[in-house]
Amino acid sequence: MAIKRPEGTKDLLGAEAQFWARFRSTAFDLFARYGYTPIDVPMFEKTELFVRGIGEATDVVSKEMFTVVSGGNLAKLVAGEHVRSDSRFSLRPEGTAGVVRAVAQNGMLQEGGAPVKVSYAGPMFRAERPQNGRQRQFNQVGIECLGADDPSIDAEGIIMLMRFFESIGIPADKMTLLLNTLGDESCRPAYRDALKGFIVDNAADLCEDCQRRAETNPLRALDCKEEGCQRILADAPRIEDYLCDDCKAHYAQVKAYLDAAGVTYVEDSSLVRGLDYYTRTVFEVRVSVGMDNNQNAIGGGGRYDKLMAEIGGSDTPGFGFALGYERCKIALEAIGAEFPEPPAPALYIACVSSDQRALAFSLAQQCRDAGVACEFDHQSRSLKAQFKQADKLGCAHVAILGPDEVAAGVAKVRDMATHEERKVALEELPQALEK
Ligand code: AMP
């Protein structure tokens, strides 16, 4: 049987590939207005980067990473021999850890300098159970800002994300922005302990995952999807009662900026997000169309002031978000958005016989050099078949080259919609079509 693509991956074809390119460029253009410029980092990193950066106890790291070893090491692994940890790599499950590593490694931060603001787009890999809106390879677009801890960074990032969703056609009334703060290293430990105590006290009524989370990561219990757990955890201690003054002030300022910009949000103290590196602001945008509740987050992020130090860089505050291309596409389809096919070539150059092929080749090149998209026959088709192909490609004009035309230095140009024909001097062909 023919080999098929792996489950949970997708081939982007035609209109979809075109939309993904437009999606990325719309994002980069918008983000550039806020000072974010593109960065491109490897799709795999040392496994250790994700273990230390994202957190060993997170689902992403403990269950969902695709971890690889290079050829020689694979043989060792199969033979049961030890493979050094710096020879283990993982396909990136998210973009932040790699970008933060790159900013540190390349010395992009300058003391007293402006924050580093970067944007990225590309595939991420998670070994999740594939379903609508959940793939094993999916595309994210994201930003990271390193070197500034001001709440204005958080607020402008959130505003920029909402503006982006609207600019690609997701209406504001189909989205909900959820907002929370997770405190920082001075106030979160007390909250963590209180939550852990609550989970232990209620362990008998909570699922096994939540019981385990009491030890590894109590905050994650808050976003358990089990209804029974949700009911009990609704009475769990709340972060807002534990915030230190600095975290309170930071959160209040983020909200004040969002209010001033007219961006509406819903505060949700159970929003913790799946990655361990967040401090203070966290947020997520969910849609009400196209996907069920477990997959309806189209983007999210937050502040991660300890991440760079955690992976061995200097103590540098950070903020970022990532949004999921595929889920945005599903939401757009659900609201009936259209995805245009790639534009058709403006011109097809058809030859009456193979005698005109060399001329067609050079004319096509002249048209393309002049900025006119152009195609001609590469398969020795008959004239009739060339017209058929031009029609299939959607070309607006066909330039016909026969012995008489070539002798007269002209092409017969047919308008495919009206069937009108006119003679155009060969050297004027590109300009004639531009008009
Ligand atoms: P996260 O890094 O988990 O916060 O993900 C950021 C965004 O990426 C989410 O809001 C989703 O839109 C998207 N996303 C995450 N995981 C997947 C997946 N397995 N398949 C498709 N999109 C995903």
XYZ file of C-alpha atoms and ligand atoms in Angstrom:
458
model
C 0.000 0.000 0.000
C 1.152 3.536 -0.693
C 2.700 5.224 2.329
C 0.416 7.798 3.918
C 1.287 10.795 6.061
C 1.495 10.155 9.823
C -1.719 10.449 11.799
C -2.238 13.890 13.275
C -0.395 15.703 10.486
C -1.789 17.581 7.510
C -0.738 18.455 3.989
C -1.520 22.083 3.240
C -2.553 22.298 -0.403
C -3.686 25.039 -2.788
C -6.018 27.500 -1.108
C -4.944 26.325 2.333
C -1.211 26.728 1.700
C -2.024 30.132 0.277
C -4.036 31.050 3.370
C -1.259 29.908 5.728
C 1.209 32.170 3.884
C -1.217 35.107 4.111
C -1.950 34.312 7.761
C 1.756 34.489 8.620
C 2.423 37.651 6.675
C -0.658 39.369 8.161
C 0.678 38.476 11.602
C 4.240 39.617 10.912
C 3.036 42.901 9.376
C 0.804 43.644 12.341
C 3.369 42.584 14.947
C 6.013 44.763 13.271
C 3.872 47.796 14.099
C 4.421 46.918 17.750
C 8.177 46.498 17.264
C 8.300 42.702 16.843
C 10.638 41.411 14.127
C 10.953 37.813 12.881
C 13.308 35.222 14.309
C 13.758 31.647 13.116
C 15.168 28.999 15.428
C 15.687 25.223 15.075
C 12.718 22.863 15.102
C 14.557 20.601 17.498
C 16.530 21.407 20.607
C 18.265 19.431 23.322
C 15.545 17.642 25.278
C 16.944 19.173 28.428
C 15.926 22.658 27.273
C 12.247 21.699 27.292
C 12.525 19.641 30.473
C 14.069 22.573 32.348
C 12.165 25.326 30.597
C 8.639 23.963 30.310
C 8.766 21.704 33.375
C 9.204 17.968 33.800
C 5.758 17.477 35.345
C 3.802 19.165 32.542
C 1.802 16.992 30.131
C 3.695 18.535 27.242
C 7.061 17.314 28.538
C 6.077 14.139 30.372
C 3.709 12.711 27.756
C 3.742 14.611 24.496
C 7.284 15.206 23.292
C 8.715 13.523 20.236
C 12.225 12.753 21.389
C 14.864 11.706 18.909
C 18.436 10.518 18.934
C 20.816 10.710 16.009
C 21.555 7.568 13.937
C 24.516 6.141 15.840
C 22.840 6.769 19.161
C 19.691 5.010 18.017
C 21.691 1.801 17.604
C 23.003 2.285 21.148
C 19.522 2.903 22.483
C 18.187 -0.245 20.804
C 21.082 -2.225 22.289
C 20.116 -0.902 25.720
C 23.260 1.202 26.072
C 23.386 4.609 27.695
C 22.838 7.651 25.488
C 24.198 10.871 26.951
C 21.558 13.468 27.750
C 23.186 16.031 25.470
C 22.681 13.616 22.560
C 18.936 13.522 23.104
C 16.870 15.971 21.152
C 13.178 16.750 21.036
C 11.059 18.235 18.290
C 9.907 21.558 19.679
C 6.490 21.263 21.363
C 6.249 25.053 21.608
C 8.275 28.068 20.543
C 9.138 29.973 23.697
C 11.941 27.832 25.148
C 13.888 27.793 21.858
C 13.497 31.526 21.284
C 14.554 32.371 24.837
C 17.574 30.089 24.408
C 18.443 31.832 21.135
C 18.146 35.306 22.658
C 20.487 34.278 25.488
C 22.950 32.342 23.340
C 23.281 35.092 20.740
C 23.694 37.863 23.307
C 20.695 39.730 21.903
C 20.011 41.497 25.189
C 22.060 44.553 25.884
C 22.342 46.002 29.328
C 20.073 49.023 29.559
C 18.954 48.423 25.973
C 15.442 48.184 24.585
C 13.639 44.911 25.156
C 14.155 42.251 22.512
C 10.859 41.777 20.655
C 10.687 38.853 18.259
C 8.004 37.006 16.312
C 8.029 33.510 14.825
C 5.861 31.125 12.846
C 6.203 27.435 12.150
C 5.393 23.875 13.098
C 5.274 22.513 16.646
C 5.079 18.835 17.554
C 3.109 17.139 20.304
C 2.266 13.443 20.562
C -1.367 14.035 21.441
C -4.404 11.970 20.449
C -5.373 13.502 17.103
C -8.861 14.996 16.832
C -10.585 18.046 15.368
C -8.350 20.972 16.388
C -5.681 18.745 17.920
C -2.814 17.596 15.723
C 0.601 16.085 16.277
C 2.228 18.608 14.008
C 0.518 21.997 13.995
C 1.514 25.540 13.153
C 1.878 28.329 15.634
C 2.550 32.010 15.237
C 3.964 33.671 18.321
C 5.898 36.515 19.854
C 8.335 36.848 22.731
C 9.484 40.003 24.485
C 12.544 39.764 26.709
C 14.011 42.340 29.013
C 10.991 44.354 30.204
C 8.720 43.602 33.137
C 6.325 46.498 32.691
C 2.613 45.625 32.517
C 2.392 47.692 29.320
C 4.234 44.837 27.548
C 1.607 42.326 28.700
C -1.272 44.623 27.749
C 0.018 45.633 24.307
C 0.767 41.974 23.545
C -2.783 40.938 24.433
C -4.271 43.829 22.444
C -2.075 42.923 19.464
C -3.259 39.297 19.617
C -6.925 40.313 19.689
C -6.357 42.743 16.804
C -4.747 39.942 14.834
C -7.671 37.563 15.323
C -10.055 40.261 14.175
C -7.883 41.150 11.199
C -8.040 37.576 9.887
C -11.817 37.627 10.224
C -12.719 36.124 13.603
C -15.453 38.411 14.967
C -15.004 39.780 18.494
C -18.347 38.311 19.561
C -17.135 34.778 18.784
C -14.091 35.109 21.066
C -13.582 35.228 24.829
C -10.377 36.517 26.349
C -9.704 34.859 29.701
C -7.276 36.564 32.048
C -5.588 35.566 35.287
C -2.428 36.115 37.288
C -0.356 33.336 38.809
C 1.667 35.481 41.208
C 5.438 35.223 41.408
C 8.109 33.477 43.440
C 7.333 35.553 46.502
C 3.597 34.834 46.701
C 2.944 31.717 44.646
C 4.623 29.216 47.032
C 2.104 30.005 49.800
C -0.749 29.628 47.321
C 0.694 26.391 46.000
C 0.881 25.005 49.543
C -2.689 26.056 50.318
C -3.938 24.452 47.111
C -1.947 21.309 47.766
C -3.511 21.106 51.255
C -6.968 21.473 49.734
C -6.320 18.726 47.183
C -4.957 16.368 49.837
C -7.984 17.045 52.065
C -10.351 16.298 49.179
C -8.282 13.565 47.543
C -10.954 10.890 47.955
C -13.309 12.807 45.657
C -10.748 13.866 43.046
C -9.456 11.955 40.029
C -6.102 10.177 40.121
C -4.471 12.850 37.956
C -5.455 15.558 40.431
C -4.201 13.497 43.352
C -0.871 13.117 41.584
C -0.813 16.817 40.773
C -0.968 17.638 44.500
C 2.671 16.574 44.616
C 3.946 17.519 41.180
C 2.019 20.620 40.159
C -1.068 21.490 42.252
C -1.999 24.479 40.047
C -2.621 22.143 37.112
C -5.473 20.523 39.050
C -7.395 23.757 38.534
C -7.813 23.082 34.841
C -8.747 19.404 35.229
C -11.477 18.607 32.708
C -13.303 16.099 34.977
C -16.648 17.522 36.008
C -16.470 16.038 39.511
C -13.060 17.638 40.078
C -14.249 20.972 38.716
C -17.147 20.990 41.176
C -14.885 20.390 44.146
C -12.102 22.689 42.991
C -14.573 25.549 42.623
C -14.166 25.904 46.411
C -10.354 25.687 46.341
C -8.251 28.595 47.626
C -7.988 31.401 45.048
C -4.785 33.037 43.893
C -6.167 36.557 44.350
C -6.190 36.025 48.123
C -2.472 35.259 48.102
C -1.012 37.843 45.723
C 1.796 40.057 47.007
C 1.465 43.825 46.549
C 3.736 43.917 43.491
C 1.773 41.180 41.707
C -1.507 42.844 42.609
C -0.292 46.171 41.215
C 1.013 44.522 38.035
C -2.284 42.741 37.402
C -4.320 45.884 38.103
C -2.226 47.858 35.608
C -2.590 45.214 32.886
C -6.358 45.360 33.341
C -6.349 49.167 33.367
C -4.516 49.220 30.013
C -6.932 46.677 28.529
C -9.908 48.666 29.811
C -8.488 51.853 28.298
C -8.112 50.075 24.950
C -11.687 48.807 25.123
C -10.570 45.167 25.125
C -13.026 43.057 27.085
C -11.882 40.081 29.142
C -13.206 37.604 31.657
C -11.171 37.033 34.790
C -10.782 33.334 35.450
C -8.839 32.286 38.530
C -8.754 28.668 37.319
C -6.775 29.606 34.189
C -3.303 28.176 34.790
C -2.174 27.066 31.286
C -0.235 23.907 30.651
C 3.346 25.078 30.886
C 5.208 25.634 34.153
C 7.128 28.744 33.225
C 4.407 31.342 33.673
C 4.532 34.024 36.371
C 1.990 36.792 36.879
C -0.155 37.435 33.776
C -1.651 34.470 31.924
C -4.365 34.625 29.297
C -6.111 32.507 26.716
C -8.470 33.263 23.852
C -11.281 30.792 23.228
C -13.758 30.650 20.388
C -17.398 29.607 20.494
C -17.417 28.094 16.997
C -15.970 25.073 15.218
C -14.489 23.029 18.052
C -15.610 21.508 21.303
C -14.564 22.919 24.645
C -11.293 21.042 25.049
C -9.896 22.325 21.769
C -11.396 25.791 21.520
C -8.349 27.786 22.656
C -6.988 29.592 19.609
C -4.143 31.323 21.413
C -2.672 32.108 24.764
C 0.378 33.094 26.678
C 1.652 35.130 29.551
C 4.606 36.419 31.472
C 7.583 34.186 32.277
C 10.012 36.182 34.364
C 12.056 33.178 35.572
C 12.373 31.175 32.357
C 15.609 32.607 31.020
C 17.399 32.118 34.343
C 15.931 28.598 34.532
C 17.610 27.579 31.281
C 20.927 29.086 32.290
C 20.703 32.661 30.991
C 20.656 35.909 32.929
C 17.707 36.771 35.152
C 15.506 38.413 32.511
C 11.775 39.056 32.499
C 9.809 37.776 29.542
C 6.364 37.807 27.998
C 4.925 35.959 25.018
C 2.029 34.254 23.344
C 1.381 31.659 20.684
C -1.672 31.156 18.557
C -2.706 28.064 16.664
C -3.142 28.413 12.909
C -5.229 25.244 12.407
C -7.737 26.169 15.092
C -8.138 29.663 13.656
C -8.821 28.065 10.275
C -11.442 25.732 11.776
C -13.140 28.699 13.489
C -13.097 30.691 10.252
C -14.594 27.774 8.319
C -17.336 27.465 10.930
C -18.338 31.091 10.406
C -18.371 30.621 6.629
C -15.182 32.465 5.673
C -13.879 31.875 2.152
C -10.359 30.836 1.277
C -9.370 31.966 -2.219
C -7.338 29.663 -4.454
C -3.860 30.911 -5.418
C -4.202 33.532 -8.198
C -4.227 32.176 -11.742
C -1.480 33.196 -14.194
C -2.594 36.237 -16.225
C -1.318 34.777 -19.478
C -0.905 31.421 -21.196
C 1.346 31.303 -24.238
C 0.098 28.674 -26.677
C 2.096 27.350 -29.650
C 0.523 26.118 -32.870
C 3.440 23.715 -33.360
C 6.694 22.873 -31.676
C 8.466 25.348 -33.985
C 7.353 28.195 -31.694
C 8.389 26.563 -28.419
C 11.731 28.345 -28.047
C 10.003 31.681 -28.680
C 7.269 30.830 -26.146
C 9.977 30.020 -23.616
C 11.746 33.362 -23.994
C 8.484 35.377 -24.173
C 7.294 33.739 -20.954
C 10.548 34.744 -19.311
C 10.169 38.367 -20.502
C 6.624 38.505 -19.121
C 7.687 37.126 -15.746
C 10.629 39.525 -15.576
C 8.128 42.332 -16.227
C 5.955 41.099 -13.352
C 3.270 39.264 -15.360
C 2.473 35.742 -14.130
C 2.643 33.504 -17.152
C 2.543 29.807 -18.098
C 3.098 27.809 -21.268
C 3.026 24.181 -22.349
C 5.800 21.899 -21.083
C 4.308 18.630 -22.342
C 4.032 18.974 -26.161
C 0.250 19.275 -26.018
C -1.898 19.997 -29.080
C -3.186 23.565 -29.471
C -6.626 22.428 -28.337
C -5.176 20.802 -25.235
C -3.158 23.952 -24.503
C -6.384 25.984 -24.525
C -7.949 23.451 -22.211
C -5.050 23.782 -19.822
C -5.193 27.603 -19.950
C -8.872 27.375 -19.106
C -8.232 24.965 -16.235
C -5.539 27.231 -14.814
C -7.958 30.161 -15.050
C -5.692 32.296 -17.283
C -7.458 35.488 -18.381
C -5.580 35.657 -21.691
C -3.991 33.255 -24.146
C -1.309 34.488 -26.560
C -1.273 32.277 -29.657
C 1.954 31.868 -31.591
C 1.670 30.360 -35.071
C 3.981 30.585 -38.108
C 2.085 33.610 -39.524
C 2.165 35.507 -36.232
C 5.856 34.809 -35.709
C 6.638 35.976 -39.254
C 4.735 39.212 -38.557
C 6.365 39.671 -35.121
C 3.023 39.518 -33.288
C 0.930 37.236 -31.086
C -2.813 36.780 -31.308
C -4.067 37.517 -27.778
C -7.434 36.073 -26.886
C -9.452 37.342 -23.945
C -10.738 34.081 -22.479
C -13.875 35.676 -21.037
C -15.083 37.625 -24.089
C -13.290 35.525 -26.768
C -12.175 38.784 -28.406
C -8.845 38.578 -30.178
C -6.321 41.287 -30.964
C -2.820 41.342 -32.367
C -0.041 42.495 -30.060
C 3.586 43.092 -31.067
C 5.741 40.460 -29.353
C 7.938 43.011 -27.633
C 4.848 44.739 -26.216
C 3.237 41.580 -24.825
C 4.089 42.133 -21.123
C 2.949 45.779 -21.188
C -0.242 44.914 -23.090
C -1.216 42.486 -20.364
C -0.403 44.807 -17.523
C -3.097 47.179 -18.798
P -0.023 26.327 24.000
O 1.429 26.394 23.658
O -0.444 24.973 24.483
O -0.486 27.439 24.819
O -0.761 26.473 22.598
C -0.956 27.699 21.968
C -1.971 27.506 20.879
O -1.518 26.517 19.951
C -3.292 26.953 21.385
O -4.123 27.977 21.822
C -3.835 26.255 20.170
O -4.479 27.179 19.336
C -2.608 25.739 19.485
N -2.380 24.313 19.779
C -1.815 23.773 20.875
N -1.744 22.437 20.778
C -2.277 22.115 19.572
C -2.481 20.887 18.858
N -2.104 19.724 19.365
N -3.061 20.937 17.641
C -3.438 22.110 17.098
N -3.260 23.305 17.717
C -2.686 23.304 18.931
